[in-house]
Amino acid sequence: MIDDANLVVIVGTQAQLEDHPGTTIQRWDTDEPSLRGIDGIERMRIIRDDITRHVKALASELAH
């Protein structure tokens, strides 16, 4: 499936992926609020908002 993709987005720092010719790989290093002692629903909201920011930036980039 990756061989057919033009773009692959990896969220976080733990997942690893070898280079695939013809495929652009972006890594989104998202905020991890638990490292600052933020847990529960507030943690999830911060992560959600961070991913939303990345998605909007990617959508804008792809639109041009």
Tab-separated table of C-alpha atoms in Angstrom, residues 3-27:
chain	number	residue	atom	x	y	z
A	3	ASP	CA	4.355	1.811	-2.600
A	4	ASP	CA	1.195	3.262	-4.176
A	5	ALA	CA	1.118	6.355	-1.949
A	6	ASN	CA	2.489	9.767	-2.888
A	7	LEU	CA	2.561	10.906	0.730
A	8	VAL	CA	2.763	9.083	4.048
A	9	VAL	CA	2.335	10.899	7.355
A	10	ILE	CA	3.810	9.339	10.484
A	11	VAL	CA	2.405	10.764	13.707
A	12	GLY	CA	4.830	10.696	16.616
A	13	THR	CA	8.446	9.717	16.971
A	14	GLN	CA	8.313	6.004	17.729
A	15	ALA	CA	7.125	4.515	14.425
A	16	GLN	CA	9.855	3.869	11.885
A	17	LEU	CA	9.470	3.555	8.122
A	18	GLU	CA	12.087	2.876	5.484
A	19	ASP	CA	12.341	5.239	2.536
A	20	HIS	CA	10.160	4.346	-0.435
A	21	PRO	CA	11.135	5.775	-3.839
A	22	GLY	CA	8.493	8.165	-5.113
A	23	THR	CA	6.822	8.517	-1.720
A	24	THR	CA	7.172	11.627	0.410
A	25	ILE	CA	7.307	10.803	4.111
A	26	GLN	CA	6.371	13.460	6.661
A	27	ARG	CA	6.784	12.976	10.379
